[in-house]
Amino acid sequence: MLAVLMALCVVGRLAFQFIPNVQPITTLLILITLNMTWLDGWIVAIGSMVLTNIFLGMGPWTIAQIIAYSIVILFVALVKMIVKKSQINQQSATVIFSLVSFFVGFFYGFIVSILTSFMIGIPNFWIYYFQGVSFDLMHAIGNFFFYILLAPVMNPLFKKMKQTYF
């Protein structure tokens, strides 16, 4: 199952590569983390980053992307736990997680920028970071819309998978 989800992430990222920072991979990782476990999301994230960067270009940013997705997945797992304990209804949870998916676009970009600046030695981090905020905005908007489009399709598939295999 994880290999199929990894393939879906890879194909999704490669299919949307022509739009800077707009790709369904982040949303798919959020949905995997919400419907499965953080470990499943983490495994898919690592494999997806390595495989897609073979096609798109491997470099020090690959490590930064893996670390950033690891932190994002842990953040989503934490929000999932809080929402679950709060016993929020499904409609409110959908709104919360669509907003989380939007926020994660900026959060991911900030983490990658910090790690990249340390790895390649950029002396003025804030100038580097603010030059990329427009790309983070595109990532955030893309995440939001992909979540709205993919959650109604993927969540029932995850439920069916749980009933069938577990």
mmCIF file of C-alpha atoms in Angstrom:
data_model
loop_
_atom_site.group_PDB
_atom_site.id
_atom_site.type_symbol
_atom_site.label_atom_id
_atom_site.label_comp_id
_atom_site.label_asym_id
_atom_site.label_seq_id
_atom_site.Cartn_x
_atom_site.Cartn_y
_atom_site.Cartn_z
ATOM 1 C CA MET A 1 0.000 0.000 0.000
ATOM 2 C CA LEU A 2 2.798 2.421 0.871
ATOM 3 C CA ALA A 3 4.474 1.753 -2.483
ATOM 4 C CA VAL A 4 1.238 2.599 -4.306
ATOM 5 C CA LEU A 5 0.859 5.809 -2.280
ATOM 6 C CA MET A 6 4.497 6.656 -2.965
ATOM 7 C CA ALA A 7 3.920 6.135 -6.685
ATOM 8 C CA LEU A 8 0.863 8.412 -6.507
ATOM 9 C CA CYS A 9 2.970 11.114 -4.830
ATOM 10 C CA VAL A 10 5.760 10.772 -7.384
ATOM 11 C CA VAL A 11 3.401 10.922 -10.358
ATOM 12 C CA GLY A 12 1.531 13.851 -8.813
ATOM 13 C CA ARG A 13 4.703 15.842 -8.209
ATOM 14 C CA LEU A 14 6.103 15.142 -11.662
ATOM 15 C CA ALA A 15 2.776 15.877 -13.389
ATOM 16 C CA PHE A 16 2.602 19.361 -11.850
ATOM 17 C CA GLN A 17 6.300 20.248 -12.058
ATOM 18 C CA PHE A 18 5.587 22.947 -14.656
ATOM 19 C CA ILE A 19 3.758 25.020 -11.978
ATOM 20 C CA PRO A 20 6.341 26.185 -9.401
ATOM 21 C CA ASN A 21 5.635 24.766 -5.921
ATOM 22 C CA VAL A 22 2.135 23.567 -6.817
ATOM 23 C CA GLN A 23 1.938 19.805 -6.465
ATOM 24 C CA PRO A 24 -0.360 17.357 -4.691
ATOM 25 C CA ILE A 25 2.437 15.571 -2.800
ATOM 26 C CA THR A 26 2.101 17.667 0.374
ATOM 27 C CA THR A 27 -1.646 17.168 0.486
ATOM 28 C CA LEU A 28 -1.276 13.441 -0.144
ATOM 29 C CA LEU A 29 1.222 13.200 2.711
ATOM 30 C CA ILE A 30 -1.210 15.068 4.954
ATOM 31 C CA LEU A 31 -4.015 12.677 3.991
ATOM 32 C CA ILE A 32 -1.775 9.639 4.551
ATOM 33 C CA THR A 33 -0.821 10.953 7.995
ATOM 34 C CA LEU A 34 -4.446 11.677 8.889
ATOM 35 C CA ASN A 35 -5.801 8.336 7.705
ATOM 36 C CA MET A 36 -2.895 6.051 8.543
ATOM 37 C CA THR A 37 0.022 6.871 10.850
ATOM 38 C CA TRP A 38 2.783 9.446 10.961
ATOM 39 C CA LEU A 39 5.270 6.664 10.244
ATOM 40 C CA ASP A 40 3.433 5.749 7.027
ATOM 41 C CA GLY A 41 3.453 9.407 5.977
ATOM 42 C CA TRP A 42 7.136 9.661 6.793
ATOM 43 C CA ILE A 43 8.081 6.561 4.784
ATOM 44 C CA VAL A 44 6.111 7.792 1.773
ATOM 45 C CA ALA A 45 7.659 11.267 2.104
ATOM 46 C CA ILE A 46 11.238 9.981 2.128
ATOM 47 C CA GLY A 47 10.697 7.644 -0.811
ATOM 48 C CA SER A 48 8.788 10.257 -2.801
ATOM 49 C CA MET A 49 11.455 12.932 -2.324
ATOM 50 C CA VAL A 50 14.285 10.633 -3.316
ATOM 51 C CA LEU A 51 12.454 9.265 -6.370
ATOM 52 C CA THR A 52 11.171 12.620 -7.650
ATOM 53 C CA ASN A 53 14.521 14.306 -7.120
ATOM 54 C CA ILE A 54 16.148 11.646 -9.285
ATOM 55 C CA PHE A 55 14.068 13.163 -12.101
ATOM 56 C CA LEU A 56 14.001 16.809 -10.977
ATOM 57 C CA GLY A 57 17.523 17.138 -9.613
ATOM 58 C CA MET A 58 19.281 15.775 -6.559
ATOM 59 C CA GLY A 59 21.182 18.107 -4.270
ATOM 60 C CA PRO A 60 21.506 19.310 -0.693
ATOM 61 C CA TRP A 61 17.898 20.507 -0.880
ATOM 62 C CA THR A 62 16.794 16.855 -0.966
ATOM 63 C CA ILE A 63 17.934 16.432 2.632
ATOM 64 C CA ALA A 64 16.240 19.715 3.552
ATOM 65 C CA GLN A 65 13.003 18.549 1.875
ATOM 66 C CA ILE A 66 13.051 15.219 3.724
ATOM 67 C CA ILE A 67 13.638 16.924 7.074
ATOM 68 C CA ALA A 68 10.967 19.542 6.329
ATOM 69 C CA TYR A 69 8.406 16.888 5.386
ATOM 70 C CA SER A 70 9.323 14.955 8.536
ATOM 71 C CA ILE A 71 8.548 18.017 10.674
ATOM 72 C CA VAL A 72 5.365 18.742 8.706
ATOM 73 C CA ILE A 73 4.160 15.161 9.171
ATOM 74 C CA LEU A 74 4.792 15.339 12.928
ATOM 75 C CA PHE A 75 2.915 18.661 13.040
ATOM 76 C CA VAL A 76 -0.057 17.158 11.171
ATOM 77 C CA ALA A 77 -0.022 14.131 13.496
ATOM 78 C CA LEU A 78 -0.111 16.492 16.493
ATOM 79 C CA VAL A 79 -3.050 18.453 15.069
ATOM 80 C CA LYS A 80 -4.777 15.148 14.280
ATOM 81 C CA MET A 81 -4.388 14.069 17.902
ATOM 82 C CA ILE A 82 -5.734 17.411 19.210
ATOM 83 C CA VAL A 83 -8.732 17.326 16.856
ATOM 84 C CA LYS A 84 -9.464 13.715 17.788
ATOM 85 C CA LYS A 85 -9.347 14.460 21.531
ATOM 86 C CA SER A 86 -11.521 17.547 21.063
ATOM 87 C CA GLN A 87 -14.219 15.388 19.437
ATOM 88 C CA ILE A 88 -14.775 17.941 16.691
ATOM 89 C CA ASN A 89 -17.363 16.993 14.072
ATOM 90 C CA GLN A 90 -16.299 15.893 10.598
ATOM 91 C CA GLN A 91 -17.262 19.131 8.855
ATOM 92 C CA SER A 92 -15.246 21.265 11.296
ATOM 93 C CA ALA A 93 -12.316 18.850 11.043
ATOM 94 C CA THR A 94 -12.356 19.235 7.256
ATOM 95 C CA VAL A 95 -12.170 23.022 7.609
ATOM 96 C CA ILE A 96 -9.365 22.733 10.173
ATOM 97 C CA PHE A 97 -7.297 20.391 8.020
ATOM 98 C CA SER A 98 -7.824 22.431 4.857
ATOM 99 C CA LEU A 99 -6.469 25.442 6.773
ATOM 100 C CA VAL A 100 -3.622 23.307 8.145
ATOM 101 C CA SER A 101 -2.782 22.273 4.577
ATOM 102 C CA PHE A 102 -2.622 25.973 3.636
ATOM 103 C CA PHE A 103 -0.382 26.828 6.611
ATOM 104 C CA VAL A 104 1.889 23.865 5.890
ATOM 105 C CA GLY A 105 2.821 25.418 2.528
ATOM 106 C CA PHE A 106 4.491 28.310 4.371
ATOM 107 C CA PHE A 107 5.803 26.122 7.207
ATOM 108 C CA TYR A 108 7.471 23.690 4.791
ATOM 109 C CA GLY A 109 9.051 26.532 2.809
ATOM 110 C CA PHE A 110 10.373 28.171 5.968
ATOM 111 C CA ILE A 111 11.979 24.935 7.172
ATOM 112 C CA VAL A 112 13.543 24.211 3.765
ATOM 113 C CA SER A 113 14.889 27.780 3.626
ATOM 114 C CA ILE A 114 16.460 27.521 7.086
ATOM 115 C CA LEU A 115 18.082 24.173 6.328
ATOM 116 C CA THR A 116 19.253 25.198 2.859
ATOM 117 C CA SER A 117 20.774 28.434 4.157
ATOM 118 C CA PHE A 118 22.762 26.471 6.752
ATOM 119 C CA MET A 119 23.872 23.859 4.221
ATOM 120 C CA ILE A 120 25.056 26.236 1.514
ATOM 121 C CA GLY A 121 26.092 29.086 3.770
ATOM 122 C CA ILE A 122 23.788 31.967 2.932
ATOM 123 C CA PRO A 123 24.869 34.855 5.178
ATOM 124 C CA ASN A 124 21.563 36.760 5.251
ATOM 125 C CA PHE A 125 18.766 34.254 5.785
ATOM 126 C CA TRP A 126 15.858 36.709 5.765
ATOM 127 C CA ILE A 127 16.670 38.115 2.321
ATOM 128 C CA TYR A 128 16.907 34.556 0.997
ATOM 129 C CA TYR A 129 13.666 33.557 2.709
ATOM 130 C CA PHE A 130 11.585 36.549 1.598
ATOM 131 C CA GLN A 131 12.639 36.031 -2.010
ATOM 132 C CA GLY A 132 10.893 32.661 -1.855
ATOM 133 C CA VAL A 133 7.689 33.693 -0.037
ATOM 134 C CA SER A 134 5.757 33.995 -3.316
ATOM 135 C CA PHE A 135 6.614 30.349 -4.046
ATOM 136 C CA ASP A 136 5.500 29.378 -0.541
ATOM 137 C CA LEU A 137 2.223 31.210 -1.174
ATOM 138 C CA MET A 138 1.716 29.185 -4.353
ATOM 139 C CA HIS A 139 2.487 26.007 -2.372
ATOM 140 C CA ALA A 140 -0.027 27.008 0.317
ATOM 141 C CA ILE A 141 -2.795 27.824 -2.168
ATOM 142 C CA GLY A 142 -2.116 24.619 -4.079
ATOM 143 C CA ASN A 143 -2.245 22.576 -0.858
ATOM 144 C CA PHE A 144 -5.567 24.145 0.105
ATOM 145 C CA PHE A 145 -7.217 23.393 -3.224
ATOM 146 C CA PHE A 146 -5.685 19.928 -3.514
ATOM 147 C CA TYR A 147 -6.992 19.148 -0.012
ATOM 148 C CA ILE A 148 -10.494 20.280 -0.971
ATOM 149 C CA LEU A 149 -10.321 18.176 -4.158
ATOM 150 C CA LEU A 150 -8.525 15.086 -2.844
ATOM 151 C CA ALA A 151 -9.917 14.637 0.687
ATOM 152 C CA PRO A 152 -13.436 13.638 -0.449
ATOM 153 C CA VAL A 153 -11.904 11.105 -2.854
ATOM 154 C CA MET A 154 -9.039 9.741 -0.764
ATOM 155 C CA ASN A 155 -10.681 9.543 2.687
ATOM 156 C CA PRO A 156 -13.295 6.969 1.609
ATOM 157 C CA LEU A 157 -10.547 4.963 -0.120
ATOM 158 C CA PHE A 158 -8.528 4.909 3.086
ATOM 159 C CA LYS A 159 -11.615 3.811 5.061
ATOM 160 C CA LYS A 160 -12.314 1.040 2.582
ATOM 161 C CA MET A 161 -8.675 -0.043 2.730
ATOM 162 C CA LYS A 162 -8.810 -0.214 6.542
ATOM 163 C CA GLN A 163 -11.968 -2.318 6.426
ATOM 164 C CA THR A 164 -10.550 -4.651 3.801
ATOM 165 C CA TYR A 165 -7.011 -5.187 5.063
ATOM 166 C CA PHE A 166 -7.033 -4.447 8.779
#
